[in-house]
Structure formats: structure tokens, C-alpha cells
Short mmCIF file of C-alpha atoms in Angstrom, two decimals:
data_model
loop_
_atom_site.label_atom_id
_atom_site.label_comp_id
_atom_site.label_asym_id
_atom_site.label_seq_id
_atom_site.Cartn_x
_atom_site.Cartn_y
_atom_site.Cartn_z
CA UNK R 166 17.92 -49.12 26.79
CA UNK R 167 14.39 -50.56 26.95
CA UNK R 168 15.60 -53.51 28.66
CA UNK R 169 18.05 -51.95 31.22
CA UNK R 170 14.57 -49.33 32.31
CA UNK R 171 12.42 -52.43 32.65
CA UNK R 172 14.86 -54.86 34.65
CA UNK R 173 14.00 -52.70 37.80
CA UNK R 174 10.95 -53.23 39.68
CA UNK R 175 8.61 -51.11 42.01
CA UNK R 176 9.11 -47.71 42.43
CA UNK R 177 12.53 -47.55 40.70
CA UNK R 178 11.40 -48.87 38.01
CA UNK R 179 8.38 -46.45 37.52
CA UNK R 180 10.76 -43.86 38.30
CA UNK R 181 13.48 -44.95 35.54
CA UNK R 182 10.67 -45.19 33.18
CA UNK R 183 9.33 -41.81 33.37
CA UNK R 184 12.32 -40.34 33.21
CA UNK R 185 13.44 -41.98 30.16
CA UNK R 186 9.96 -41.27 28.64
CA UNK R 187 10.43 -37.25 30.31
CA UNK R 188 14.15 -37.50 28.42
CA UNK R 189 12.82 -38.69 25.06
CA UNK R 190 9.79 -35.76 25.05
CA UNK R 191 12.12 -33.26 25.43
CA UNK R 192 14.76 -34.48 22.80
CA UNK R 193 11.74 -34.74 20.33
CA UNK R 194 10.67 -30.97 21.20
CA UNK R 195 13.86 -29.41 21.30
CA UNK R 196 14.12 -30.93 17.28
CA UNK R 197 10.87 -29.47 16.98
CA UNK R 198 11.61 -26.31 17.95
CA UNK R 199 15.05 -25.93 15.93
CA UNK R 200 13.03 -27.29 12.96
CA UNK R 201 11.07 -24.10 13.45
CA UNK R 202 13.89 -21.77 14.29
CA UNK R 203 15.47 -22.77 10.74
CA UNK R 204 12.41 -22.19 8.95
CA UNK R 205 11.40 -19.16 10.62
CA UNK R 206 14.95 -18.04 9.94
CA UNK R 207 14.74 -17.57 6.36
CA UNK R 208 12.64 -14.54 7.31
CA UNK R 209 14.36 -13.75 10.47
CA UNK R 210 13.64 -14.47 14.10
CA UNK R 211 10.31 -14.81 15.04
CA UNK R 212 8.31 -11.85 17.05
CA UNK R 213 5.77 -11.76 19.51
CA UNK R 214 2.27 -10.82 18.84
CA UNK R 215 2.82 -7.99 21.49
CA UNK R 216 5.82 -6.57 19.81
CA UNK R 217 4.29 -6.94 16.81
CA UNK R 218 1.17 -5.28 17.88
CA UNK R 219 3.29 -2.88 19.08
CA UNK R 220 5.12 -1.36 16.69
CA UNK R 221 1.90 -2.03 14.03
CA UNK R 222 0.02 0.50 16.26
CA UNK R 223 2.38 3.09 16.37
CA UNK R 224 2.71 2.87 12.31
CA UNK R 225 -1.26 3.02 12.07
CA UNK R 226 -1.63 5.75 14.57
CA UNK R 227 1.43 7.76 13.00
CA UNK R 228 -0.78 7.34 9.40
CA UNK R 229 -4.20 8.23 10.64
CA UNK R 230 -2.94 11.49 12.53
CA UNK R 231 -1.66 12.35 9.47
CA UNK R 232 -5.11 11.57 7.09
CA UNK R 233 -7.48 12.70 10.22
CA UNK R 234 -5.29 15.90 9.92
CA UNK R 235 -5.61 15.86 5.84
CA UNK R 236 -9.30 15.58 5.71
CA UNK R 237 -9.97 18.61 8.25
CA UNK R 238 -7.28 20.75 6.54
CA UNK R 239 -8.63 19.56 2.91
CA UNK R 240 -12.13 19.68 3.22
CA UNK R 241 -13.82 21.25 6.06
CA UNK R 242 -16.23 23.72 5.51
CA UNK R 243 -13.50 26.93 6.61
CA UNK R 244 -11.05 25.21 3.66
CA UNK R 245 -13.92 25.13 1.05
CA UNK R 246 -14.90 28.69 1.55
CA UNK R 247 -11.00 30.17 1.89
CA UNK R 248 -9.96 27.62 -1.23
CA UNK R 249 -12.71 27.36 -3.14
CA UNK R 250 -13.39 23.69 -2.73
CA UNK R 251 -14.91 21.86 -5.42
CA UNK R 252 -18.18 20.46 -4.11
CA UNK R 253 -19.66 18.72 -7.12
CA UNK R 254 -19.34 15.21 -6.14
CA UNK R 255 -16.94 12.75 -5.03
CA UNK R 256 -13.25 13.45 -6.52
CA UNK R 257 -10.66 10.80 -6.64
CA UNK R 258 -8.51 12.40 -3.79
CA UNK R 259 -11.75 12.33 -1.14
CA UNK R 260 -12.13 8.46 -2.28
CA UNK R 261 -8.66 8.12 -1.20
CA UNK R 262 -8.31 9.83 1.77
CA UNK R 263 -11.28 8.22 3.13
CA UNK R 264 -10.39 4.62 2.46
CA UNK R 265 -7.31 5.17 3.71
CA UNK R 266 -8.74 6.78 6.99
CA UNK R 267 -11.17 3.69 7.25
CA UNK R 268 -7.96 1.47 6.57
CA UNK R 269 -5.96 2.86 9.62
CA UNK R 270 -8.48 2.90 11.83
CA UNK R 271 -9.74 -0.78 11.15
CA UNK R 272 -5.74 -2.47 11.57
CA UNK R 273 -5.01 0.32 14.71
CA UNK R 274 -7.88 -1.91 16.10
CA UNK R 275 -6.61 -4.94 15.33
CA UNK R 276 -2.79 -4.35 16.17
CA UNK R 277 -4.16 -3.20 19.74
CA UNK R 278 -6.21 -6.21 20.44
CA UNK R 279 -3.03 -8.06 19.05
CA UNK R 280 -1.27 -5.78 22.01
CA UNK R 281 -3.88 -6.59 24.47
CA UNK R 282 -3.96 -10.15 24.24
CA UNK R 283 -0.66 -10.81 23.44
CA UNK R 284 -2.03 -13.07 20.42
CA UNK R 285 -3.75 -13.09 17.05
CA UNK R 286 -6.50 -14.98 16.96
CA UNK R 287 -9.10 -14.92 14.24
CA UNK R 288 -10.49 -11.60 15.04
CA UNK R 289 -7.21 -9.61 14.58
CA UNK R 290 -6.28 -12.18 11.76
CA UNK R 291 -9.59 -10.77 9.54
CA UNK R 292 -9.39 -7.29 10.67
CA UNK R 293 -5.53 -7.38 9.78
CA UNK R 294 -4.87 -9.46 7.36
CA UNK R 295 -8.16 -9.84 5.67
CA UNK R 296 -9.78 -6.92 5.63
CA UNK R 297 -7.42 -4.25 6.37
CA UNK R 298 -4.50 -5.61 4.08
CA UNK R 299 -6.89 -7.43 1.98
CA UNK R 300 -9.40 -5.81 0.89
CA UNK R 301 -9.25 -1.62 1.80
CA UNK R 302 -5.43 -1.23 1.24
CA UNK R 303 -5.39 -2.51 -1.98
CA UNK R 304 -8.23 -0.76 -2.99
CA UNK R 305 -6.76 2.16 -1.71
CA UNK R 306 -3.47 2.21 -3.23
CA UNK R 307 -5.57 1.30 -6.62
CA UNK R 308 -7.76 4.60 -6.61
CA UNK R 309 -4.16 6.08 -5.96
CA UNK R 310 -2.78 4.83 -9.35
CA UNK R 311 -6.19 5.77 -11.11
CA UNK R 312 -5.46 9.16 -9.88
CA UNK R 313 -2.37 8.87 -11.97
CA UNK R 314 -4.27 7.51 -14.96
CA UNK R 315 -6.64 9.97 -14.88
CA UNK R 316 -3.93 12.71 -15.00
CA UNK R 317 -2.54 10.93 -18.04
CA UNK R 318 -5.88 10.30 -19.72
CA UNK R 319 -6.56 14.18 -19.43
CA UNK R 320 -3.13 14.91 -21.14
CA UNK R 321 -3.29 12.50 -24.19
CA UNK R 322 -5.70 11.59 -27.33
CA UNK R 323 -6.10 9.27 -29.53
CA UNK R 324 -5.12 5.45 -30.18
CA UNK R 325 -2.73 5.71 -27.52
CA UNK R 326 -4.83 6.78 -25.10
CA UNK R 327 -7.82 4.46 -26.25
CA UNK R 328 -4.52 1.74 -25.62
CA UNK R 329 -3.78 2.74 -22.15
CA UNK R 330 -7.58 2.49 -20.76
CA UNK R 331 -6.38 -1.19 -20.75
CA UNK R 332 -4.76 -0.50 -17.42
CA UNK R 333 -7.62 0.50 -15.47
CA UNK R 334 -9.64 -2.21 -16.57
CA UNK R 335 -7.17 -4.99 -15.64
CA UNK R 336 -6.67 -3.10 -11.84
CA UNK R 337 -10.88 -3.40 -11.74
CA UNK R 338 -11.42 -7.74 -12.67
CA UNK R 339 -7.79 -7.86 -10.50
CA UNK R 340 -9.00 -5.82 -7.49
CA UNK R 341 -12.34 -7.81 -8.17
CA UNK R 342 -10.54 -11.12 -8.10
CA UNK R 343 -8.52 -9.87 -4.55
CA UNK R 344 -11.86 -8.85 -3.11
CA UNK R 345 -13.92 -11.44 -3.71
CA UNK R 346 -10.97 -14.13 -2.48
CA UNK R 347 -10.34 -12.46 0.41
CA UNK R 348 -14.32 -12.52 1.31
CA UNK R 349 -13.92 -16.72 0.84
CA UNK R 350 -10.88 -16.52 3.19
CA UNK R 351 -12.93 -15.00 6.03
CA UNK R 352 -15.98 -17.32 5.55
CA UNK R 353 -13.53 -20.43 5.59
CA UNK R 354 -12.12 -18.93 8.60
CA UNK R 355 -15.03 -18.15 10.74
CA UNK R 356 -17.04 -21.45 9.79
CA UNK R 357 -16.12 -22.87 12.63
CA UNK R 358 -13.88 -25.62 10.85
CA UNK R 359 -10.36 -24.29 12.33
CA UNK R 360 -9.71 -23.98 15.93
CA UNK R 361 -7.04 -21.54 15.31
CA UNK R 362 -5.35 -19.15 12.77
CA UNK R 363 -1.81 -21.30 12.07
CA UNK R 364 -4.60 -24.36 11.54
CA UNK R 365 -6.53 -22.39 9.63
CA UNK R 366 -3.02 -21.32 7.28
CA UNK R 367 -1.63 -25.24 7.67
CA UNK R 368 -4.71 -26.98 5.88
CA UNK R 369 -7.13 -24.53 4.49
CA UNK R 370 -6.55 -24.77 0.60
CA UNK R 371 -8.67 -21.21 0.61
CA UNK R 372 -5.98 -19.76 2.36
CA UNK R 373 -3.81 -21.23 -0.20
CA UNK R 374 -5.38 -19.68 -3.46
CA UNK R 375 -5.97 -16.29 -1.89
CA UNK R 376 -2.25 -16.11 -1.16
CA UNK R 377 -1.83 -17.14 -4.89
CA UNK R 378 -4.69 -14.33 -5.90
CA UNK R 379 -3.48 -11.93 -3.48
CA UNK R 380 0.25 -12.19 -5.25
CA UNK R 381 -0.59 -11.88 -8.24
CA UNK R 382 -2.52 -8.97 -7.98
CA UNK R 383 -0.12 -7.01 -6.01
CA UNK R 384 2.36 -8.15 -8.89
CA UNK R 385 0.27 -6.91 -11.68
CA UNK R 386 -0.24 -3.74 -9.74
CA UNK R 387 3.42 -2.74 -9.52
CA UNK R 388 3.93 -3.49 -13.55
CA UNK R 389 0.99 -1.33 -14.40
CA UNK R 390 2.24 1.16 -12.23
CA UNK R 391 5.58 1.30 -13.61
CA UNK R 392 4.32 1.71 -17.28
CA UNK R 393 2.24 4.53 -15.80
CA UNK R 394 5.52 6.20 -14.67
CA UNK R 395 7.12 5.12 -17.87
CA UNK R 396 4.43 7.16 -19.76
CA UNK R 397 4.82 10.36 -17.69
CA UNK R 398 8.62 10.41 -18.20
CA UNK R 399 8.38 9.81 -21.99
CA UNK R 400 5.72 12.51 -22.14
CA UNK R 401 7.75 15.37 -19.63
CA UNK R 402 10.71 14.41 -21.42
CA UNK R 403 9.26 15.10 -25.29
CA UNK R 404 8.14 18.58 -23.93
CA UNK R 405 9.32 21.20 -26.45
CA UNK R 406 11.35 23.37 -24.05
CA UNK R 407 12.17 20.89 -21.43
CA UNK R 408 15.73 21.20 -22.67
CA UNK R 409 16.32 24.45 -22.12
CA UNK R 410 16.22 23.96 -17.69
CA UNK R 411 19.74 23.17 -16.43
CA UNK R 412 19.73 20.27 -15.66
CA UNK R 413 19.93 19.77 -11.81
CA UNK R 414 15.99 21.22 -12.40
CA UNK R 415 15.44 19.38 -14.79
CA UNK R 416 16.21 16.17 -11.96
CA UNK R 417 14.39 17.64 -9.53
CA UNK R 418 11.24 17.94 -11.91
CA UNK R 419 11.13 14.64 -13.05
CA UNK R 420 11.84 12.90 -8.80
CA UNK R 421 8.85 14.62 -7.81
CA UNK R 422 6.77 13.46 -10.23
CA UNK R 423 8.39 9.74 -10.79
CA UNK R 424 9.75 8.85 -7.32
CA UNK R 425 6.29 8.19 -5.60
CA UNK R 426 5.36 5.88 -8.83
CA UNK R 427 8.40 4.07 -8.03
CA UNK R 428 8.61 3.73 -4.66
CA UNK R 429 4.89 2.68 -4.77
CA UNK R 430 5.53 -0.01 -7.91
CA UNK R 431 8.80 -1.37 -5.27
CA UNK R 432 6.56 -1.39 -2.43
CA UNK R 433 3.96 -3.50 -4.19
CA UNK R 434 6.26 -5.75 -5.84
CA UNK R 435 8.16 -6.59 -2.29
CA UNK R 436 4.66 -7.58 -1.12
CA UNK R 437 3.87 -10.09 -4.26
CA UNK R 438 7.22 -11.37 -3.46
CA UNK R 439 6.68 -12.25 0.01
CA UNK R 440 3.30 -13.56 -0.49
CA UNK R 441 4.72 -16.16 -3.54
CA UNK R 442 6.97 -16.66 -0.92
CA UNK R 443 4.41 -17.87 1.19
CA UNK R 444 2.88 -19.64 -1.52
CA UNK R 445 5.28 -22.16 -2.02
CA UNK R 446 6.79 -22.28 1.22
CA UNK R 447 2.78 -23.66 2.19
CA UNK R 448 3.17 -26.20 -0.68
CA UNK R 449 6.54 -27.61 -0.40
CA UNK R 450 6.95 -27.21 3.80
CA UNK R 451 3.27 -27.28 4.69
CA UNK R 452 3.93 -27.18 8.55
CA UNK R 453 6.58 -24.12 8.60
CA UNK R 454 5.50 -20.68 9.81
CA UNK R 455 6.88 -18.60 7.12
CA UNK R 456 4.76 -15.60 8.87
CA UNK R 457 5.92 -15.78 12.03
CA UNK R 458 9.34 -13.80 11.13
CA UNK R 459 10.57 -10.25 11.72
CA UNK R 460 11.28 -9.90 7.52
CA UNK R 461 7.36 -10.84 6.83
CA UNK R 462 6.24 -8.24 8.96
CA UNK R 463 9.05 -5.40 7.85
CA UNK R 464 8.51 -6.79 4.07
CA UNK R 465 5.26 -7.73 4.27
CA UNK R 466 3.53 -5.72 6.33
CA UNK R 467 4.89 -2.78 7.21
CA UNK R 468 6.76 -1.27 4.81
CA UNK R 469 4.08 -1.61 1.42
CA UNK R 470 1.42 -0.08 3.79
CA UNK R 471 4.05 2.89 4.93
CA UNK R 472 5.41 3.98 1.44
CA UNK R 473 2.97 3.59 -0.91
CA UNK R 474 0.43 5.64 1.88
CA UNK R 475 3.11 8.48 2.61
CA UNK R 476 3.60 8.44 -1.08
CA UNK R 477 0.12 8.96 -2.03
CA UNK R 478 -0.60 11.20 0.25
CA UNK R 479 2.24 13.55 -1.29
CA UNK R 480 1.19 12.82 -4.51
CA UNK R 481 -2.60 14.04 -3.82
CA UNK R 482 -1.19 17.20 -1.24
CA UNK R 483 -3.37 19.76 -3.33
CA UNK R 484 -6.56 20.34 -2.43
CA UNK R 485 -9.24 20.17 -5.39
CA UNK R 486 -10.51 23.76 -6.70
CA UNK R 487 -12.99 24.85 -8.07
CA UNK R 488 -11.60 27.06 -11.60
CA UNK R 489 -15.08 28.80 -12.19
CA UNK R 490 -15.18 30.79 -8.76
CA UNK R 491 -12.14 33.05 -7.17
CA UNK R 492 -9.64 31.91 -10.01
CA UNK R 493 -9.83 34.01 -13.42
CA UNK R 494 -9.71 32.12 -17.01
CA UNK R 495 -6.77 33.95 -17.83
CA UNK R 496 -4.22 32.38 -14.95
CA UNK R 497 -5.53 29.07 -16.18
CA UNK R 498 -5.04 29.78 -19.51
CA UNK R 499 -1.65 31.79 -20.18
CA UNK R 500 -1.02 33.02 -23.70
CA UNK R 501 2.25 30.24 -24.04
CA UNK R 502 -0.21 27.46 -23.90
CA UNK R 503 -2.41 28.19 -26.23
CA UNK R 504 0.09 27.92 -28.52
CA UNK R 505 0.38 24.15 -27.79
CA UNK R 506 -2.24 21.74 -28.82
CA UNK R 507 -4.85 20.67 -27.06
CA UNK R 508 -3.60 17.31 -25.38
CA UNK R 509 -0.24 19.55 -24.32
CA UNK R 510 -1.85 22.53 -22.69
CA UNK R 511 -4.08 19.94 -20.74
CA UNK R 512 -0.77 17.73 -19.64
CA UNK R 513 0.30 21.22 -18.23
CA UNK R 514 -2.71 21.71 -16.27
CA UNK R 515 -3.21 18.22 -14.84
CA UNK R 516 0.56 18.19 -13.89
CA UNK R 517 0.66 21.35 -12.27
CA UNK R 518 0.12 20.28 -9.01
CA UNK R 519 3.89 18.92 -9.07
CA UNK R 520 5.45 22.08 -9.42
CA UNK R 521 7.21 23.38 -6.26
CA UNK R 522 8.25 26.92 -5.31
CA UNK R 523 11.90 26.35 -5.59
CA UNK R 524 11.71 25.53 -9.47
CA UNK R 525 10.06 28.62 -10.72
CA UNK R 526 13.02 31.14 -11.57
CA UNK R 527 13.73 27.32 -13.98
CA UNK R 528 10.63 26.54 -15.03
CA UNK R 529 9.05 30.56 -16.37
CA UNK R 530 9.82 29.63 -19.67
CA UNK R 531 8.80 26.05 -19.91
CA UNK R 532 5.02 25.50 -20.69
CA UNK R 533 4.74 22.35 -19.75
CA UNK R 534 5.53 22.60 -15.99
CA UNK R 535 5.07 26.15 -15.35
CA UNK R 536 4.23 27.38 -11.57
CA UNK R 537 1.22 28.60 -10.80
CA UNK R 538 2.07 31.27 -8.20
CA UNK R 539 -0.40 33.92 -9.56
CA UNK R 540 -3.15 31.27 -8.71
CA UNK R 541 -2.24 31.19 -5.35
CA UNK R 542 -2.13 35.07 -4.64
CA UNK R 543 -5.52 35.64 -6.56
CA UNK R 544 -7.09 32.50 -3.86
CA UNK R 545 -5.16 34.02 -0.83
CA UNK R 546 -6.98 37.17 -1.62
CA UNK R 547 -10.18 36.00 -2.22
CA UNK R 548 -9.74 34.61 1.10
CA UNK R 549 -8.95 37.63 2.81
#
């Protein structure tokens, strides 16, 4: 071939030449580009940053109506007067709503610069990935499962509950750990070394261990939370009278209270997966773009910020009260439970926010999860 392009002279010849040369480019970038279709494959077809951006916004936006409209219905200063807000510090739930506020606001930023410039560059890479996903969402979701701890901690004595303070101390060196990596990813980014952000993921070996970190921790998350929601069943489940609901009740009792731990411990785990995913696919194919795919955004993405956040936010849907003002000792403290001991009646306070209005004709006899409907008319009426 060589010698048949370079037996012509002149202007032929040149002409020949490039083609062949123009031929041979394209061959070699059309294997390029299949190369990349197969990898990208494994996690679907790749998407635009404006699609991307796209749909991330809406998600965000949908999720920040929904906490802006939380924190004015929870706590402004109407709600605290008509409900009897508890005002004597920070609670768990006003950590939570916060962070999460902070958390939709920062990646609705980033998804519409991502919209805007039809790109992600390093700024929407560390507001998105790095900060947003990072850092406050995993910091939100774990105040979420101390929330749950707490509840549990309330509700039990003793060695075993001396054993499970083990929990929250793991989530605080992991979420450590996740935090302080994901700080080292954004200096290695923004030092100026890498050009771009698929540089920055194809040789940074920071990159690298955060992804490792990052997995991990998400991992350990989802196992801790499922031995949280192993504990509550156990403990609903031993309760003295829980036998005595039918038992289509006794189902819908123990989904509200176990399906957000579950769909939250799912969530978390299908984002350690993805990022060991990652992981490897960065040490054994070191120039694929793993990320690039529709299944890392749905997997990765998307869906562990949706579910855990809709689930938390169900999970914390009662407002904190305040027991000493509007709400007499005797509604708190109903003749049945003092029967019980100690760590029993305070299970059945701490879980009462589960209850629902459709179980109480089921649940009048049963201690443990009894409705607190009196509650509610003696606060309406303090309202009035």
C-alpha cells in the first residue's frame, strides 16, 4: 500500500497520500469510539451533560420544594406557637432538614451549570460529586440513621444497649474518613495539575482511594442500618400483646416502621456497589469511562439521593413538641404503660410517631404502639 501511494508524483501523489493518511485516522477513531461504546455499555449508553443536567435539576428542585416547604410548615414561628415547638436547642430532625436543604440547593446549582454549559467541568464536578454527594449527603443520610439510634437507645438498657453504641461510633471515624477524602479529592483537583475532570479520574491515584473510601463507607452504612432495622423488628415483635392485632395490622405496623430502613440500607448499598464498580473498572481498564453511562447516573446518582431523602423525610414527618406545655402528663403517661418497665413504656413513646390513624380501632389494646389521638385534640385546642 505504501509503495503503490508513493509511486505517484506531484499533486497526485500528495493527494493519494492524504487520503490514505485521512482513511487510516478515521479507521483508528471509529475503533476508538466502539472501544468506548463497549465499555460505556456495561452501564448503558452514555448521556449528555445537558440531559443529565436536566433531569438532575428537576430531581433537586422536586426535593428542595419539598424540605423548603418542611422547614416553614415545621418550624416557623406560627407552627411553634399552634404546636408547641420545642425550642431548646438543635434536635436531630432540624440537623436533618437543614443539611438536606443545603444539599439540594448546592447540586440544583451544579446540575444547572451542567445544563448551561452543556459540560461538567471541575466546578460542577466538586459541587456535584464532591461536595454535594460527598460530603453533605452522606452526612445527611447519617444524622438520619442516628435518628433511628437514638429512638432505639431511648427504648433499651443495659449491656445491649452499651453493645449497640458501637454503631454510632463506627458511622462518626467512617463519615470522618469520607469527609476528610473527599476534601483531598478537591485539592488534587483544583491544583492546577489536571486540565480536565476525565484526566483528573484517568491518573489521579486520589481519585482512586476516595472511590475506595467513599465505597466502603456507603457499604458499612447500609449493614449498620440493616441491624438497626433488625433491632426494631425483634423488639416490636417481643411486645407482650403484639399478638393479639390481626394480622394484616400487624403488616402494616411493622412496613411503616421497617420499609424506610430498608429502602434506605438498598439505596446505600446500590451506591457502594457502583462505586467498587468504579474502583476496579479504574484499575483493570484505566482509560474506560465507567461514569459516563445512563445506569451510573440512575444507580449512582439518582436513585440513593431520591429514596433514602423521601424516606427520611417520612420517617422524621412529626414535628418535635414540647411535653411540658399544652400536652398533660397523663396522655403521655396512660395507666397500661406503667405497668410495663421502664425501657418498654419508653420504646412506646419514642415509636409513637409511627402510628397512623387507620390502625387505631387495632392497636387500643396494644401498649406498645398505641395512637396518640387524645394528644392531638388537647394541641388542636390549645391552638384554637
Amino acid at each position: 500500500m505504501n509503495q503503490a501511494v508513493y509511486s505517484f508524483n506531484g499533486r497526485g501523489s500528495d493527494f493519494v497520500l492524504w487520503t490514505w493518511i485521512s482513511v487510516k485516522s478515521d479507521s483508528e477513531g471509529d475503533a476508538e469510539e466502539g472501544a468506548d461504546f463497549d465499555v460505556s455499555s456495561i452501564v448503558g449508553p452514555e448521556m449528555a451533560s445537558t440531559i443529565s443536567g436536566i433531569v438532575g435539576l428537576c430531581l433537586t428542585s422536586f426535593l428542595w420544594i419539598i424540605v423548603s416547604w418542611r422547614l416553614f410548615y415545621h418550624y416557623s414561628s406560627w407552627c411553634n406557637k399552634c404546636w408547641h415547638y420545642r425550642a431548646d436547642g438543635l434536635t436531630v430532625k432540624q440537623m436533618l432538614h437543614a443539611l438536606l436543604w443545603t444539599t439540594m440547593i448546592i447540586e440544583g446549582v451544579a446540575y444547572a451549570i451542567m445544563v448551561g454549559t452543556n459540560s461538567s467541568n471541575k466546578l460542577t464536578y466538586t459541587l456535584l460529586d464532591i461536595v454535594g454527594r460527598g460530603i453533605l449527603e452522606y452526612c445527611t443520610f447519617i444524622i438520619g440513621t442516628a435518628h433511628w439510634f437514638d429512638v432505639i437507645f431511648q427504648a433499651r438498657s443495659g449491656n445491649k444497649q452499651s453493645a449497640l453504641m458501637l454503631y454510632p461510633v463506627i458511622l462518626a471515624i467512617v463519615t470522618l474518613a469520607v469527609t476528610v477524602a473527599s476534601i483531598f479529592e478537591a485539592v488534587d483537583l483544583l491544583s492546577g495539575t489536571y486540565s480536565t475532570v476525565d484526566i483528573f479520574r484517568e491518573h489521579s491515584r486520589i481519585y482512586r482511594i476516595t472511590l475506595l473510601v467513599e465505597s466502603v463507607g456507603w457499604g458499612i452504612h447500609a449493614v449498620i442500618v440493616v441491624t438497626c432495622a433488625g433491632v426494631v423488628y425483634g423488639r416490636i415483635s417481643s411486645l407482650p400483646t403484639f399478638s393479639q392485632v390481626r394480622s394484616e395490622a400487624r403488616r402494616n405496623i411493622m412496613n411503616k416502621m421497617i420499609i424506610p430502613m430498608v429502602f434506605c440500607a438498598l439505596s446505600y448499598a446500590l451506591r457502594s456497589g457502583y462505586m467498587a464498580a468504579d474502583f476496579a473498572s479504574r484499575i483493570l481498564m484505566p482509560d474506560t469511562t465507567f461514569e459516563a453511562g445512563v445506569g451510573w447516573w440512575v444507580g449512582n446518582c439518582w436513585l440513593p439521593t431520591l429514596i433514602p431523602s423521601t424516606m427520611l423525610l417520612y420517617s422524621i414527618r412529626k414535628r418535635d413538641r414540647d411535653n411540658d406545655i399544652g400536652i398533660p402528663e397523663t396522655i403521655l403517661q396512660s395507666p397500661q404503660t406503667e405497668a410495663h418497665d421502664d425501657p418498654f413504656r419508653s420504646f412506646q413513646q419514642n415509636f409513637r410517631d409511627y402510628d397512623e390513624e387507620d390502625e387505631v380501632a387495632e392497636t387500643k389494646n396494644l401498649p406498645g404502639l398505641r395512637s396518640f389521638e387524645d394528644e392531638d385534640q388537647t394541641t388542636s385546642s390549645a391552638c384554637k
